[in-house]
Short mmCIF file of C-alpha atoms in Angstrom, two decimals:
data_model
loop_
_atom_site.label_atom_id
_atom_site.label_comp_id
_atom_site.label_asym_id
_atom_site.label_seq_id
_atom_site.Cartn_x
_atom_site.Cartn_y
_atom_site.Cartn_z
CA UNK A 1 -22.07 12.28 7.81
CA UNK A 2 -22.00 8.77 9.12
CA UNK A 3 -24.17 5.86 8.18
CA UNK A 4 -27.44 5.83 10.14
CA UNK A 5 -26.86 2.18 11.06
CA UNK A 6 -24.35 2.32 13.92
CA UNK A 7 -24.65 -1.40 14.62
CA UNK A 8 -23.60 -2.36 11.11
CA UNK A 9 -20.99 0.35 10.95
CA UNK A 10 -19.35 -0.96 14.10
CA UNK A 11 -17.42 -3.37 11.96
CA UNK A 12 -15.64 -0.43 10.40
CA UNK A 13 -14.35 1.04 13.60
CA UNK A 14 -11.17 -1.00 13.74
CA UNK A 15 -9.43 1.53 15.96
CA UNK A 16 -6.89 2.31 17.05
CA UNK A 17 -5.10 0.47 14.24
CA UNK A 18 -2.08 2.73 14.32
CA UNK A 19 -0.51 4.76 17.04
CA UNK A 20 -0.08 8.44 16.25
CA UNK A 21 -1.90 10.30 13.51
CA UNK A 22 -1.43 12.10 10.23
CA UNK A 23 1.22 14.76 10.60
CA UNK A 24 1.97 17.97 8.80
CA UNK A 25 5.35 19.50 8.33
CA UNK A 26 6.78 22.88 7.49
CA UNK A 27 7.55 26.32 8.87
CA UNK A 28 7.36 29.96 7.82
CA UNK A 29 10.66 29.98 5.96
CA UNK A 30 10.79 31.71 2.62
CA UNK A 31 10.59 29.79 -0.64
CA UNK A 32 13.62 27.78 -1.70
CA UNK A 33 15.39 27.73 -5.06
CA UNK A 34 12.19 27.13 -6.99
CA UNK A 35 11.23 30.72 -6.36
CA UNK A 36 7.62 29.58 -6.32
CA UNK A 37 6.39 31.21 -3.14
CA UNK A 38 2.79 30.81 -2.02
CA UNK A 39 0.72 29.13 -4.69
CA UNK A 40 3.84 27.87 -6.47
CA UNK A 41 4.40 24.42 -7.90
CA UNK A 42 5.56 21.62 -5.63
CA UNK A 43 8.45 19.43 -6.79
CA UNK A 44 8.42 15.85 -5.56
CA UNK A 45 10.61 12.79 -6.02
CA UNK A 46 8.74 9.50 -5.69
CA UNK A 47 10.50 6.18 -5.27
CA UNK A 48 8.49 3.92 -7.54
CA UNK A 49 8.17 4.66 -11.26
CA UNK A 50 4.91 3.56 -12.83
CA UNK A 51 5.15 -0.14 -13.63
CA UNK A 52 1.81 -0.49 -15.44
CA UNK A 53 1.47 2.71 -17.49
CA UNK A 54 -0.46 4.39 -14.66
CA UNK A 55 -3.09 1.68 -14.52
CA UNK A 56 -5.30 2.37 -11.49
CA UNK A 57 -5.74 -1.34 -10.80
CA UNK A 58 -2.27 -2.15 -9.47
CA UNK A 59 0.56 -0.54 -7.54
CA UNK A 60 0.58 2.53 -9.81
CA UNK A 61 -2.71 3.51 -8.16
CA UNK A 62 -0.78 4.49 -5.04
CA UNK A 63 1.37 6.97 -6.98
CA UNK A 64 -1.82 8.55 -8.31
CA UNK A 65 -3.19 8.74 -4.78
CA UNK A 66 0.00 10.22 -3.30
CA UNK A 67 0.00 12.91 -5.95
CA UNK A 68 -3.60 13.92 -5.16
CA UNK A 69 -4.94 12.80 -8.54
CA UNK A 70 -7.49 10.20 -7.51
CA UNK A 71 -9.99 9.38 -4.80
CA UNK A 72 -12.76 6.91 -4.18
CA UNK A 73 -16.05 6.86 -2.34
CA UNK A 74 -14.27 6.73 1.03
CA UNK A 75 -10.85 7.37 2.50
CA UNK A 76 -9.05 6.32 5.67
CA UNK A 77 -8.49 8.59 8.63
CA UNK A 78 -5.43 8.18 10.84
CA UNK A 79 -7.14 5.54 12.98
CA UNK A 80 -8.01 3.33 10.03
CA UNK A 81 -11.69 4.29 9.98
CA UNK A 82 -13.58 4.80 6.72
CA UNK A 83 -14.64 8.44 6.37
CA UNK A 84 -16.39 10.32 3.54
CA UNK A 85 -14.69 11.17 0.26
CA UNK A 86 -16.84 11.19 -2.89
CA UNK A 87 -19.57 9.57 -0.81
CA UNK A 88 -20.91 11.73 2.01
CA UNK A 89 -22.80 8.91 3.77
CA UNK A 90 -23.65 5.22 3.51
CA UNK A 91 -25.75 2.47 5.02
CA UNK A 92 -26.18 -1.27 4.59
CA UNK A 93 -29.23 -3.49 4.42
CA UNK A 94 -29.98 -6.12 7.05
CA UNK A 95 -28.09 -8.83 5.16
CA UNK A 96 -24.87 -6.80 5.08
CA UNK A 97 -24.49 -7.66 1.39
CA UNK A 98 -25.74 -4.39 -0.09
CA UNK A 99 -24.57 -0.89 0.81
CA UNK A 100 -26.01 2.35 -0.54
CA UNK A 101 -23.63 5.30 -0.87
CA UNK A 102 -24.98 8.83 -1.19
CA UNK A 103 -22.69 10.95 -3.34
CA UNK A 104 -21.67 14.54 -2.71
CA UNK A 105 -21.81 17.16 -5.49
CA UNK A 106 -18.49 16.86 -7.32
CA UNK A 107 -16.99 17.18 -10.77
CA UNK A 108 -14.49 15.19 -12.75
CA UNK A 109 -11.37 16.98 -13.91
CA UNK A 110 -12.77 16.98 -17.48
CA UNK A 111 -15.66 19.18 -16.28
CA UNK A 112 -18.39 16.53 -16.25
CA UNK A 113 -20.46 15.79 -13.17
CA UNK A 114 -19.79 12.85 -10.86
CA UNK A 115 -23.00 10.87 -11.25
CA UNK A 116 -24.23 7.63 -9.77
CA UNK A 117 -24.01 6.02 -13.21
CA UNK A 118 -20.38 7.10 -13.65
CA UNK A 119 -19.42 5.82 -10.19
CA UNK A 120 -21.16 2.49 -10.72
CA UNK A 121 -19.45 2.05 -14.08
CA UNK A 122 -16.02 2.85 -12.60
CA UNK A 123 -16.44 0.36 -9.75
CA UNK A 124 -17.73 -2.32 -12.11
CA UNK A 125 -14.71 -1.93 -14.37
CA UNK A 126 -12.36 -2.17 -11.39
CA UNK A 127 -14.08 -5.30 -10.10
CA UNK A 128 -13.78 -6.90 -13.54
CA UNK A 129 -10.09 -6.03 -14.00
CA UNK A 130 -7.67 -8.91 -14.49
CA UNK A 131 -5.90 -9.29 -12.16
CA UNK A 132 -8.38 -7.83 -9.72
CA UNK A 133 -7.20 -5.04 -7.40
CA UNK A 134 -5.98 -6.51 -4.14
CA UNK A 135 -8.76 -4.79 -2.18
CA UNK A 136 -11.42 -6.86 -3.94
CA UNK A 137 -9.42 -10.04 -4.43
CA UNK A 138 -11.83 -12.91 -3.85
CA UNK A 139 -14.79 -10.53 -3.45
CA UNK A 140 -17.64 -10.61 -5.97
CA UNK A 141 -18.41 -6.90 -6.07
CA UNK A 142 -21.14 -5.31 -8.20
CA UNK A 143 -22.34 -1.72 -8.41
CA UNK A 144 -25.39 0.04 -9.84
CA UNK A 145 -27.06 3.44 -9.71
CA UNK A 146 -30.23 3.41 -7.60
CA UNK A 147 -31.36 6.99 -7.98
CA UNK A 148 -29.96 10.45 -8.37
CA UNK A 149 -26.69 10.60 -6.47
CA UNK A 150 -27.05 7.12 -4.95
CA UNK A 151 -25.01 4.00 -5.73
CA UNK A 152 -25.62 0.49 -4.44
CA UNK A 153 -22.50 -1.64 -4.01
CA UNK A 154 -23.12 -5.31 -3.33
CA UNK A 155 -21.04 -8.37 -2.51
CA UNK A 156 -21.91 -12.06 -2.77
CA UNK A 157 -21.36 -12.49 0.97
CA UNK A 158 -21.88 -10.03 3.80
CA UNK A 159 -18.89 -7.70 3.94
CA UNK A 160 -18.76 -5.60 7.13
CA UNK A 161 -15.71 -3.66 5.95
CA UNK A 162 -16.85 -2.71 2.46
CA UNK A 163 -16.51 1.05 3.13
CA UNK A 164 -12.89 0.39 4.21
CA UNK A 165 -12.35 -1.66 1.06
CA UNK A 166 -13.63 1.16 -1.15
CA UNK A 167 -10.95 3.50 0.21
CA UNK A 168 -8.31 1.59 -1.76
CA UNK A 169 -6.70 3.77 -4.46
CA UNK A 170 -7.31 1.00 -7.02
CA UNK A 171 -11.05 1.64 -6.61
CA UNK A 172 -10.76 5.31 -7.52
CA UNK A 173 -13.48 6.82 -9.69
CA UNK A 174 -12.82 8.15 -13.21
CA UNK A 175 -15.05 9.77 -15.81
CA UNK A 176 -16.33 7.81 -18.79
CA UNK A 177 -13.69 9.45 -20.99
CA UNK A 178 -10.95 7.58 -19.12
CA UNK A 179 -11.93 4.13 -20.34
CA UNK A 180 -10.68 2.94 -23.72
CA UNK A 181 -12.08 0.14 -25.84
CA UNK A 182 -8.90 -1.83 -25.15
CA UNK A 183 -9.74 -1.88 -21.44
CA UNK A 184 -7.01 0.58 -20.49
CA UNK A 185 -7.68 3.55 -18.24
CA UNK A 186 -6.25 6.99 -19.01
CA UNK A 187 -5.99 9.00 -15.76
CA UNK A 188 -4.90 12.22 -17.48
CA UNK A 189 -7.55 14.83 -16.64
CA UNK A 190 -10.26 12.28 -15.85
CA UNK A 191 -10.11 11.77 -12.07
CA UNK A 192 -11.61 13.81 -9.20
CA UNK A 193 -8.70 14.78 -6.91
CA UNK A 194 -7.32 18.28 -6.21
CA UNK A 195 -4.55 17.85 -8.81
CA UNK A 196 -5.04 16.77 -12.42
CA UNK A 197 -2.44 14.98 -14.51
CA UNK A 198 -1.63 17.08 -17.55
CA UNK A 199 1.49 15.49 -18.97
CA UNK A 200 3.24 12.14 -18.57
CA UNK A 201 6.76 11.46 -19.80
CA UNK A 202 7.06 7.71 -19.84
CA UNK A 203 7.90 6.45 -16.38
CA UNK A 204 10.25 9.30 -15.49
CA UNK A 205 8.20 12.47 -14.89
CA UNK A 206 4.68 13.77 -14.64
CA UNK A 207 3.17 17.25 -14.50
CA UNK A 208 -0.01 18.10 -12.63
CA UNK A 209 -2.08 21.28 -12.41
CA UNK A 210 -4.42 22.36 -9.67
CA UNK A 211 -8.04 21.34 -10.30
CA UNK A 212 -9.90 24.51 -9.39
CA UNK A 213 -13.33 22.84 -9.21
CA UNK A 214 -12.29 20.26 -6.64
CA UNK A 215 -15.19 19.68 -4.24
CA UNK A 216 -12.90 19.84 -1.20
CA UNK A 217 -11.65 23.35 -1.97
CA UNK A 218 -8.99 24.87 -4.16
CA UNK A 219 -5.48 23.54 -3.45
CA UNK A 220 -2.97 26.12 -2.26
CA UNK A 221 -0.23 24.91 -4.61
CA UNK A 222 -0.76 25.67 -8.29
CA UNK A 223 0.57 22.30 -9.41
CA UNK A 224 3.07 19.50 -8.96
CA UNK A 225 6.14 18.48 -10.92
CA UNK A 226 6.88 14.85 -10.11
CA UNK A 227 10.00 12.84 -10.76
CA UNK A 228 10.22 9.08 -10.34
CA UNK A 229 13.67 8.33 -8.96
CA UNK A 230 14.39 4.71 -8.10
CA UNK A 231 17.82 5.44 -6.63
CA UNK A 232 17.45 6.41 -2.97
CA UNK A 233 20.74 8.28 -2.82
CA UNK A 234 19.68 10.35 -5.80
CA UNK A 235 16.40 11.23 -4.06
CA UNK A 236 18.28 12.36 -0.96
CA UNK A 237 20.72 14.38 -3.07
CA UNK A 238 17.85 16.09 -4.89
CA UNK A 239 16.38 17.18 -1.55
CA UNK A 240 19.74 18.31 -0.19
CA UNK A 241 20.46 20.44 -3.29
CA UNK A 242 16.90 21.80 -3.26
CA UNK A 243 16.07 20.33 -6.65
CA UNK A 244 12.90 18.91 -5.06
CA UNK A 245 10.69 19.95 -2.15
CA UNK A 246 9.74 16.39 -1.16
CA UNK A 247 11.62 13.10 -1.36
CA UNK A 248 9.84 9.84 -0.63
CA UNK A 249 11.46 6.96 1.26
CA UNK A 250 14.84 8.40 2.24
CA UNK A 251 17.41 5.59 2.71
CA UNK A 252 18.57 5.28 6.28
CA UNK A 253 22.17 5.58 5.13
CA UNK A 254 21.39 9.05 3.77
CA UNK A 255 19.57 10.45 6.80
CA UNK A 256 22.73 11.78 8.44
CA UNK A 257 23.63 13.73 5.28
CA UNK A 258 20.44 15.82 5.39
CA UNK A 259 19.58 18.88 7.43
CA UNK A 260 17.82 17.77 10.59
CA UNK A 261 14.81 19.93 9.84
CA UNK A 262 14.13 18.10 6.59
CA UNK A 263 13.98 14.56 8.03
CA UNK A 264 10.56 13.33 9.13
CA UNK A 265 9.92 9.77 10.28
CA UNK A 266 6.61 8.04 10.93
CA UNK A 267 5.77 4.65 12.36
CA UNK A 268 3.96 2.50 9.84
CA UNK A 269 2.63 -1.00 9.44
CA UNK A 270 5.35 -1.67 6.86
CA UNK A 271 7.46 -4.80 7.07
CA UNK A 272 10.40 -6.15 5.16
CA UNK A 273 9.95 -9.89 4.70
CA UNK A 274 11.41 -12.86 2.85
CA UNK A 275 8.74 -14.52 0.71
CA UNK A 276 9.43 -18.14 -0.27
CA UNK A 277 8.00 -19.63 -3.47
CA UNK A 278 5.82 -22.49 -2.23
CA UNK A 279 4.63 -23.59 -5.69
CA UNK A 280 7.80 -24.48 -7.57
CA UNK A 281 11.50 -24.95 -6.95
CA UNK A 282 13.46 -25.60 -3.78
CA UNK A 283 11.00 -24.04 -1.36
CA UNK A 284 8.08 -26.16 -2.50
CA UNK A 285 9.51 -28.43 0.22
CA UNK A 286 8.27 -27.13 3.60
CA UNK A 287 11.33 -28.66 5.30
CA UNK A 288 13.65 -26.44 3.28
CA UNK A 289 11.49 -23.41 4.04
CA UNK A 290 11.96 -24.27 7.71
CA UNK A 291 15.71 -24.49 7.16
CA UNK A 292 15.68 -20.99 5.68
CA UNK A 293 13.71 -19.63 8.64
CA UNK A 294 16.08 -21.17 11.17
CA UNK A 295 19.07 -19.71 9.34
CA UNK A 296 17.92 -16.09 9.54
CA UNK A 297 19.03 -13.64 12.24
CA UNK A 298 16.59 -10.73 12.04
CA UNK A 299 18.47 -8.69 14.64
CA UNK A 300 21.48 -8.48 12.33
CA UNK A 301 19.25 -7.02 9.61
CA UNK A 302 17.54 -4.52 11.92
CA UNK A 303 20.81 -3.21 13.34
CA UNK A 304 23.18 -3.64 10.41
CA UNK A 305 20.96 -2.62 7.52
CA UNK A 306 18.29 -0.31 9.00
CA UNK A 307 20.47 1.41 11.63
CA UNK A 308 17.74 1.83 14.21
CA UNK A 309 14.91 2.68 11.81
CA UNK A 310 13.50 -0.84 12.20
CA UNK A 311 13.18 -3.55 14.79
CA UNK A 312 13.21 -7.36 14.48
CA UNK A 313 9.85 -8.60 13.27
CA UNK A 314 7.49 -10.35 15.65
CA UNK A 315 5.00 -11.31 12.96
CA UNK A 316 3.09 -9.77 10.08
CA UNK A 317 1.53 -7.03 12.23
CA UNK A 318 4.16 -4.80 13.80
CA UNK A 319 4.26 -2.57 16.89
CA UNK A 320 2.59 0.35 15.09
CA UNK A 321 -0.55 -1.78 15.27
CA UNK A 322 -0.88 -1.58 19.01
CA UNK A 323 -3.62 -4.19 19.29
CA UNK A 324 -1.55 -7.00 17.75
CA UNK A 325 1.05 -7.75 20.43
CA UNK A 326 -1.36 -9.01 23.06
CA UNK A 327 -3.24 -11.22 20.62
CA UNK A 328 -0.33 -13.02 18.95
CA UNK A 329 0.07 -16.80 19.30
CA UNK A 330 3.01 -18.91 18.23
CA UNK A 331 2.61 -20.95 15.02
CA UNK A 332 2.16 -24.67 15.54
CA UNK A 333 2.80 -27.77 13.43
CA UNK A 334 5.75 -26.31 11.56
CA UNK A 335 7.79 -28.65 9.40
CA UNK A 336 11.16 -29.82 10.69
CA UNK A 337 14.15 -28.32 8.93
CA UNK A 338 16.04 -30.45 6.40
CA UNK A 339 19.66 -30.13 5.24
CA UNK A 340 19.75 -27.91 2.12
CA UNK A 341 22.78 -29.88 0.81
CA UNK A 342 23.96 -27.00 -1.32
CA UNK A 343 20.68 -26.54 -3.20
CA UNK A 344 20.79 -23.43 -5.38
CA UNK A 345 18.20 -20.71 -4.85
CA UNK A 346 17.68 -17.32 -6.50
CA UNK A 347 16.56 -14.50 -4.23
CA UNK A 348 15.12 -11.43 -5.98
CA UNK A 349 14.63 -7.92 -4.68
CA UNK A 350 14.39 -4.34 -5.93
CA UNK A 351 16.61 -1.31 -5.44
CA UNK A 352 13.88 1.36 -5.27
CA UNK A 353 14.17 0.87 -1.50
CA UNK A 354 17.97 0.74 -1.13
CA UNK A 355 17.89 -1.20 2.14
CA UNK A 356 16.39 -4.19 0.36
CA UNK A 357 19.50 -5.18 -1.65
CA UNK A 358 21.56 -4.75 1.54
CA UNK A 359 19.13 -6.97 3.45
CA UNK A 360 19.30 -9.52 0.63
CA UNK A 361 23.08 -9.60 0.87
CA UNK A 362 22.90 -10.27 4.60
CA UNK A 363 20.36 -13.03 3.96
CA UNK A 364 22.62 -14.44 1.26
CA UNK A 365 25.42 -14.91 3.79
CA UNK A 366 23.10 -16.35 6.44
CA UNK A 367 21.53 -18.82 4.01
CA UNK A 368 24.92 -19.84 2.61
CA UNK A 369 26.07 -20.59 6.15
CA UNK A 370 23.05 -22.87 6.51
CA UNK A 371 23.97 -24.84 3.39
CA UNK A 372 22.17 -23.12 0.51
CA UNK A 373 23.86 -21.82 -2.63
CA UNK A 374 22.40 -18.36 -3.12
CA UNK A 375 22.18 -16.14 -6.19
CA UNK A 376 20.79 -12.60 -6.03
CA UNK A 377 18.70 -10.82 -8.65
CA UNK A 378 18.30 -7.06 -8.16
CA UNK A 379 16.25 -4.83 -10.44
CA UNK A 380 14.06 -1.74 -10.29
CA UNK A 381 10.60 -2.68 -9.07
CA UNK A 382 8.97 -1.76 -12.38
CA UNK A 383 11.11 -4.40 -14.10
CA UNK A 384 10.62 -7.00 -11.40
CA UNK A 385 6.95 -7.01 -10.39
CA UNK A 386 5.57 -9.25 -13.15
CA UNK A 387 8.27 -11.87 -12.58
CA UNK A 388 7.71 -11.76 -8.81
CA UNK A 389 4.00 -12.40 -9.24
CA UNK A 390 4.68 -15.15 -11.77
CA UNK A 391 6.89 -17.04 -9.31
CA UNK A 392 10.05 -16.93 -11.41
CA UNK A 393 12.30 -16.84 -8.33
CA UNK A 394 12.78 -19.11 -5.35
CA UNK A 395 12.41 -16.24 -2.92
CA UNK A 396 12.01 -12.48 -2.80
CA UNK A 397 12.84 -9.77 -0.30
CA UNK A 398 10.02 -7.24 -0.37
CA UNK A 399 8.64 -4.36 1.66
CA UNK A 400 4.91 -4.34 2.37
CA UNK A 401 2.62 -2.06 4.36
CA UNK A 402 0.11 -4.45 5.87
CA UNK A 403 -2.56 -1.75 6.11
CA UNK A 404 -1.93 -0.15 2.73
CA UNK A 405 -4.72 -1.85 0.81
CA UNK A 406 -7.74 -1.21 3.03
CA UNK A 407 -6.74 -0.48 6.61
CA UNK A 408 -8.36 -3.81 7.45
CA UNK A 409 -6.04 -6.47 8.94
CA UNK A 410 -7.93 -9.29 7.23
CA UNK A 411 -8.21 -8.08 3.64
CA UNK A 412 -4.44 -7.92 3.20
CA UNK A 413 -4.17 -11.58 4.22
CA UNK A 414 -6.59 -12.60 1.48
CA UNK A 415 -4.67 -10.63 -1.14
CA UNK A 416 -1.20 -11.74 -0.05
CA UNK A 417 -1.69 -15.31 1.14
CA UNK A 418 -5.05 -16.59 -0.12
CA UNK A 419 -5.26 -19.06 -3.00
CA UNK A 420 -6.85 -16.39 -5.18
CA UNK A 421 -4.75 -13.51 -3.86
CA UNK A 422 -3.59 -10.99 -6.46
CA UNK A 423 -0.35 -10.08 -4.62
CA UNK A 424 0.61 -13.54 -3.41
CA UNK A 425 4.41 -13.39 -3.71
CA UNK A 426 4.75 -16.78 -1.99
CA UNK A 427 2.16 -18.37 -4.31
CA UNK A 428 0.73 -19.94 -1.19
CA UNK A 429 -2.45 -22.00 -1.47
CA UNK A 430 -3.16 -23.72 1.83
CA UNK A 431 -6.66 -25.00 2.75
CA UNK A 432 -6.22 -24.27 6.44
CA UNK A 433 -4.99 -20.73 5.79
CA UNK A 434 -7.81 -20.07 3.31
CA UNK A 435 -10.38 -21.34 5.81
CA UNK A 436 -9.11 -19.08 8.57
CA UNK A 437 -9.02 -16.06 6.26
CA UNK A 438 -12.57 -16.77 5.10
CA UNK A 439 -13.73 -17.07 8.71
CA UNK A 440 -12.02 -13.80 9.60
CA UNK A 441 -13.73 -12.02 6.72
CA UNK A 442 -17.14 -12.70 8.23
CA UNK A 443 -16.37 -11.05 11.58
CA UNK A 444 -17.92 -7.60 12.02
CA UNK A 445 -16.96 -6.95 15.65
CA UNK A 446 -13.60 -5.10 15.65
CA UNK A 447 -12.00 -7.13 18.47
CA UNK A 448 -13.17 -10.44 17.06
CA UNK A 449 -11.96 -9.48 13.58
CA UNK A 450 -8.54 -8.73 15.03
CA UNK A 451 -8.53 -12.05 16.91
CA UNK A 452 -9.44 -13.89 13.73
CA UNK A 453 -6.69 -12.06 11.82
CA UNK A 454 -4.14 -13.18 14.41
CA UNK A 455 -5.28 -16.82 14.10
CA UNK A 456 -4.80 -16.58 10.37
CA UNK A 457 -1.40 -14.94 10.89
CA UNK A 458 -0.27 -17.87 13.04
CA UNK A 459 -1.34 -20.33 10.35
CA UNK A 460 0.44 -18.38 7.61
CA UNK A 461 3.66 -18.17 9.61
CA UNK A 462 3.32 -21.88 10.33
CA UNK A 463 3.69 -22.64 6.61
CA UNK A 464 6.99 -20.69 6.46
CA UNK A 465 5.76 -19.19 3.20
CA UNK A 466 6.85 -15.82 4.54
CA UNK A 467 9.56 -14.96 7.04
CA UNK A 468 8.99 -11.46 8.49
CA UNK A 469 12.36 -9.76 8.96
CA UNK A 470 11.83 -6.24 10.37
CA UNK A 471 9.11 -3.70 11.16
CA UNK A 472 9.92 -0.30 9.65
CA UNK A 473 9.74 3.40 10.18
CA UNK A 474 9.49 5.39 6.97
CA UNK A 475 11.60 8.51 6.52
CA UNK A 476 10.33 11.28 4.26
CA UNK A 477 12.41 14.25 3.21
CA UNK A 478 10.54 17.56 3.33
CA UNK A 479 12.12 20.90 2.47
CA UNK A 480 12.07 23.52 5.23
CA UNK A 481 10.08 25.88 3.01
CA UNK A 482 7.16 23.45 2.79
CA UNK A 483 4.00 23.78 4.86
CA UNK A 484 1.26 21.20 5.19
CA UNK A 485 3.18 18.10 4.12
CA UNK A 486 1.24 14.91 4.80
CA UNK A 487 3.06 12.19 6.73
CA UNK A 488 0.63 9.34 6.32
CA UNK A 489 1.09 6.08 8.26
CA UNK A 490 -0.83 4.34 5.48
CA UNK A 491 1.51 5.78 2.81
CA UNK A 492 -1.37 6.79 0.55
CA UNK A 493 -1.17 10.58 0.91
CA UNK A 494 1.80 12.80 0.19
CA UNK A 495 0.39 16.19 -0.81
CA UNK A 496 -3.02 17.73 -0.12
CA UNK A 497 -5.00 20.89 -0.62
CA UNK A 498 -3.09 22.59 2.21
CA UNK A 499 0.40 21.60 1.07
CA UNK A 500 2.31 24.64 -0.16
CA UNK A 501 5.58 26.53 -0.28
#
């Protein structure tokens, strides 16, 4: 059920954000080598091992979401609209600062009821996490129970996209048993999704069982056996040899080695970009950032590295976001490029997405030609994230889905490029950029919010803090015996209640 305030809810209807829709995959083939058959266990290979011991407040939250462990008050549909999850309806007051969410009848995986008090406590803990989840970066969010099955969520300023914000996997709801005195959250058997974590083996594997009391209906698969495999070739090999039923993020170089029926691509809002450290080192100088931008040939990366599964970037918002192209304006007042004079820079990237080291090598040659001395640092993402966020490198090559956090084109700008942003790889803090982001956050009309986002985009690109390289398609490997696979343009969902062998 929708909120009874259509005028206030209009700010949520930022559609169509993405072309296409959620897809399902599979046929009526018999079970593969698992011998599971209908109701059997699904075997998946995910690309990113947990980097924060399954903390729900960072990037690990997306693994929990993809595995069907967690959910929040809302979720995103294919058009980027907030739709019911644990909340069945919501409405805001006249100020737009307070929203009341009416909960559905649901249980936690430990058998306790989902109550307004439990939900309010979970949201409060998430809002107080340090660092804050990107979805609430810069937002003063509070939550309290206001009656049986009703939760009031408030913000210091009017927030027309709060229901979108609450769809972020980092704002998932857990039972009271999940929260330790040390502030850590244990997601094993304490969430609300259709699959419950039962066993974790470090950062390498996880086992999940079907949660039979899931409010959305009993999942058709009896459980999931998950592997975290950073090496993309190894993920493709596991799919090809039928060691797994799903393989996330198949490298483009491996696509031709797989059976055609197992390769599924989807347009996303994901970019690969070069982020330049604006706080310390060589690229604190805007003139040298401009020199790096002028040195880069994005077409060479799109064709040579991504082999047709990407196109040269036009900005932060790619062609999958169909509204962006007609609203884009060229950045103004960019610094003039200066001679690098052999200055040494270290460019970091991660190998969980195998195209990234290849892209970094191409950039290394292009930047050397322009006069930089370039060193590369390549690690698994789990070993790199903290150093990236701490600004220990001059630059980083990273892949980012611009709609991953909330489905709102403005919120991601605050998290990635605002002074207080929690995923600010460029460490950018620019008064003009912050002002434009703040102005965009107040817009409730969908078209005006998009226009404001594009003005902020132009200002961000004008700083040369980030150099968008390519817009990506994501390739997922799905065994031919699988039915109901989720191909999500937001990259939050991987398996659902209807996914089965």
